[in-house]
GROMACS .gro file of C-alpha atoms in nm:
model
  174
    1MET     CA    1   3.455  27.684   5.535
    2LYS     CA    2   3.807  27.547   5.579
    3ALA     CA    3   3.914  27.352   5.248
    4ILE     CA    4   4.228  27.218   5.111
    5VAL     CA    5   4.323  27.080   4.771
    6ILE     CA    6   4.508  26.754   4.766
    7TYR     CA    7   4.652  26.691   4.444
    8ASN     CA    8   4.849  26.442   4.252
    9SER     CA    9   4.999  26.535   3.917
   10GLN     CA   10   5.245  26.366   3.684
   11THR     CA   11   5.292  26.626   3.409
   12GLY     CA   12   5.168  26.960   3.581
   13PHE     CA   13   4.828  26.973   3.437
   14THR     CA   14   4.680  26.868   3.774
   15LYS     CA   15   4.911  27.062   3.968
   16GLN     CA   16   4.784  27.398   3.771
   17TYR     CA   17   4.424  27.331   3.813
   18ALA     CA   18   4.489  27.250   4.196
   19LYS     CA   19   4.689  27.608   4.218
   20TRP     CA   20   4.381  27.768   4.060
   21ILE     CA   21   4.143  27.651   4.257
   22SER     CA   22   4.353  27.711   4.584
   23GLU     CA   23   4.410  28.050   4.496
   24SER     CA   24   4.053  28.131   4.370
   25ALA     CA   25   3.901  27.958   4.704
   26ALA     CA   26   4.178  28.107   4.922
   27CYS     CA   27   4.255  27.766   5.076
   28GLU     CA   28   4.553  27.545   5.138
   29CYS     CA   29   4.710  27.345   4.836
   30VAL     CA   30   4.918  27.021   4.879
   31GLU     CA   31   5.068  26.756   4.698
   32PHE     CA   32   4.928  26.409   4.721
   33ALA     CA   33   5.251  26.273   4.918
   34GLN     CA   34   5.219  26.543   5.183
   35GLY     CA   35   4.816  26.560   5.178
   36SER     CA   36   4.794  26.185   5.232
   37LYS     CA   37   4.953  26.187   5.560
   38MET     CA   38   4.788  26.493   5.693
   39ASP     CA   39   4.535  26.484   5.971
   40LEU     CA   40   4.230  26.627   5.762
   41SER     CA   41   3.956  26.664   6.065
   42CYS     CA   42   4.029  27.057   6.078
   43TYR     CA   43   3.883  27.076   5.725
   44ASP     CA   44   3.539  27.109   5.605
   45THR     CA   45   3.589  27.074   5.242
   46ILE     CA   46   3.854  26.781   5.081
   47ILE     CA   47   3.902  26.882   4.720
   48PHE     CA   48   4.085  26.589   4.558
   49GLY     CA   49   4.242  26.636   4.199
   50SER     CA   50   4.446  26.360   3.999
   51TRP     CA   51   4.506  26.266   3.673
   52CYS     CA   52   4.338  25.974   3.457
   53MET     CA   53   4.491  25.680   3.333
   54ALA     CA   54   4.367  25.386   3.174
   55GLY     CA   55   4.015  25.464   3.292
   56SER     CA   56   4.091  25.548   3.634
   57LEU     CA   57   4.198  25.830   3.870
   58VAL     CA   58   4.533  25.788   4.028
   59LYS     CA   59   4.556  25.744   4.366
   60LEU     CA   60   4.164  25.747   4.402
   61ASN     CA   61   4.169  25.433   4.623
   62TRP     CA   62   4.323  25.687   4.890
   63LEU     CA   63   4.016  25.891   4.878
   64LYS     CA   64   3.775  25.584   4.866
   65GLU     CA   65   3.925  25.457   5.178
   66LYS     CA   66   3.848  25.770   5.370
   67LEU     CA   67   3.509  25.859   5.206
   68ALA     CA   68   3.278  25.715   5.457
   69GLY     CA   69   3.456  25.859   5.745
   70PHE     CA   70   3.445  26.199   5.592
   71ASN     CA   71   3.072  26.165   5.500
   72LYS     CA   72   3.012  26.060   5.909
   73GLU     CA   73   3.212  26.397   5.956
   74GLY     CA   74   2.982  26.577   5.734
   75LYS     CA   75   3.278  26.682   5.491
   76LYS     CA   76   3.216  26.787   5.176
   77VAL     CA   77   3.434  26.600   4.900
   78ILE     CA   78   3.508  26.754   4.555
   79VAL     CA   79   3.687  26.575   4.313
   80PHE     CA   80   3.869  26.682   3.981
   81ALA     CA   81   3.976  26.443   3.749
   82VAL     CA   82   4.230  26.566   3.457
   83GLY     CA   83   4.293  26.376   3.147
   84ALA     CA   84   4.394  26.410   2.793
   85SER     CA   85   4.053  26.401   2.642
   86PRO     CA   86   3.905  26.723   2.539
   87ILE     CA   87   3.584  26.799   2.752
   88GLU     CA   88   3.342  26.756   2.428
   89ASN     CA   89   3.442  26.389   2.394
   90PRO     CA   90   3.105  26.209   2.397
   91GLU     CA   91   3.266  25.887   2.565
   92LEU     CA   92   3.378  26.102   2.898
   93PRO     CA   93   3.057  26.103   3.111
   94ALA     CA   94   3.054  25.700   3.101
   95ALA     CA   95   3.416  25.723   3.186
   96MET     CA   96   3.359  25.924   3.489
   97ASP     CA   97   3.057  25.755   3.590
   98LYS     CA   98   3.254  25.417   3.628
   99LEU     CA   99   3.472  25.577   3.877
  100PHE     CA  100   3.251  25.565   4.176
  101THR     CA  101   2.992  25.335   4.300
  102ALA     CA  102   2.639  25.462   4.338
  103GLU     CA  103   2.701  25.474   4.719
  104GLU     CA  104   3.000  25.681   4.694
  105LYS     CA  105   2.842  25.921   4.433
  106THR     CA  106   2.601  26.018   4.709
  107MET     CA  107   2.923  26.141   4.878
  108VAL     CA  108   3.130  26.304   4.614
  109LYS     CA  109   3.078  26.599   4.350
  110MET     CA  110   3.280  26.510   4.089
  111PHE     CA  111   3.422  26.729   3.809
  112TYR     CA  112   3.650  26.671   3.482
  113CYS     CA  113   3.900  26.934   3.345
  114PRO     CA  114   4.078  26.870   3.035
  115GLY     CA  115   4.464  26.856   3.054
  116GLY     CA  116   4.684  26.735   2.751
  117ILE     CA  117   5.013  26.556   2.701
  118ASN     CA  118   5.350  26.664   2.800
  119TYR     CA  119   5.603  26.415   2.720
  120GLU     CA  120   5.880  26.596   2.892
  121ASN     CA  121   5.752  26.532   3.220
  122MET     CA  122   5.590  26.191   3.161
  123LYS     CA  123   5.758  25.912   3.349
  124PRO     CA  124   5.885  25.630   3.109
  125PHE     CA  125   5.640  25.372   3.159
  126SER     CA  126   5.372  25.644   3.105
  127LYS     CA  127   5.543  25.779   2.788
  128PHE     CA  128   5.591  25.427   2.639
  129GLY     CA  129   5.222  25.335   2.689
  130MET     CA  130   5.102  25.652   2.519
  131LYS     CA  131   5.330  25.625   2.246
  132MET     CA  132   5.282  25.263   2.202
  133PHE     CA  133   4.878  25.335   2.206
  134SER     CA  134   4.927  25.638   1.950
  135LYS     CA  135   5.103  25.424   1.741
  136ALA     CA  136   4.858  25.163   1.736
  137LEU     CA  137   4.550  25.413   1.658
  138LEU     CA  138   4.762  25.536   1.364
  139ASN     CA  139   4.847  25.210   1.212
  140LYS     CA  140   4.513  25.044   1.270
  141LYS     CA  141   4.412  24.918   0.926
  142ASP     CA  142   4.020  24.972   0.989
  143ALA     CA  143   4.047  25.294   1.206
  144THR     CA  144   3.779  25.538   1.234
  145GLN     CA  145   3.796  25.890   1.182
  146ASP     CA  146   3.796  25.952   1.538
  147GLU     CA  147   4.055  25.693   1.597
  148ARG     CA  148   4.302  25.844   1.364
  149GLN     CA  149   4.255  26.186   1.480
  150MET     CA  150   4.296  26.056   1.840
  151GLY     CA  151   4.626  25.910   1.739
  152GLU     CA  152   4.755  26.202   1.589
  153MET     CA  153   4.677  26.416   1.877
  154ILE     CA  154   4.860  26.225   2.142
  155SER     CA  155   5.148  26.131   1.931
  156LYS     CA  156   5.274  26.477   2.029
  157ASN     CA  157   5.255  26.739   2.327
  158TYR     CA  158   4.926  26.955   2.384
  159SER     CA  159   4.762  27.144   2.593
  160LEU     CA  160   4.384  27.190   2.673
  161ILE     CA  161   4.408  27.345   3.021
  162ASP     CA  162   4.201  27.658   3.084
  163LYS     CA  163   4.099  27.819   3.379
  164LYS     CA  164   3.737  27.831   3.304
  165TYR     CA  165   3.699  27.454   3.377
  166ILE     CA  166   3.743  27.508   3.745
  167GLU     CA  167   3.422  27.726   3.768
  168PRO     CA  168   3.212  27.417   3.850
  169VAL     CA  169   3.454  27.337   4.115
  170LEU     CA  170   3.420  27.680   4.233
  171ALA     CA  171   3.059  27.694   4.237
  172GLU     CA  172   3.026  27.398   4.447
  173LEU     CA  173   3.238  27.545   4.722
  174LYS     CA  174   2.990  27.825   4.772
   0.00000   0.00000   0.00000
């Protein structure tokens, strides 16, 4: 099996997961800017990782455009999404389910790895959006306890990253 990890990371969480997967699976690991331009015909398995933003996965359209071709070539495609939500978030399965159509789900194995918030590494637009969302939750008059907790959580840096979250991805590679 010849595999490659192609990742898109804004603040470093996705990059760390990609490196852990690459090291554990002894496969190549490249940033999206390079990997999206590569000839991937020599790889049996394509592992794509990116970060979640506003209910979607950044750069996912690139992968979706290639899925049918990968499927015809018999390639295994694995996707790992990295987001700020804890893995126990009850809304997570529904959010992940919306990323792919029913047909696409037959071609992809999908996994979630919790990341966190790192405002120092965030692009200004993302930082502004997250700070505004946090303030909106904290200032909401009829906010639920969960909304208040989320507003407090995302108001500052935190990390939920743990190497144990790549275990399902590694199991899928075998």
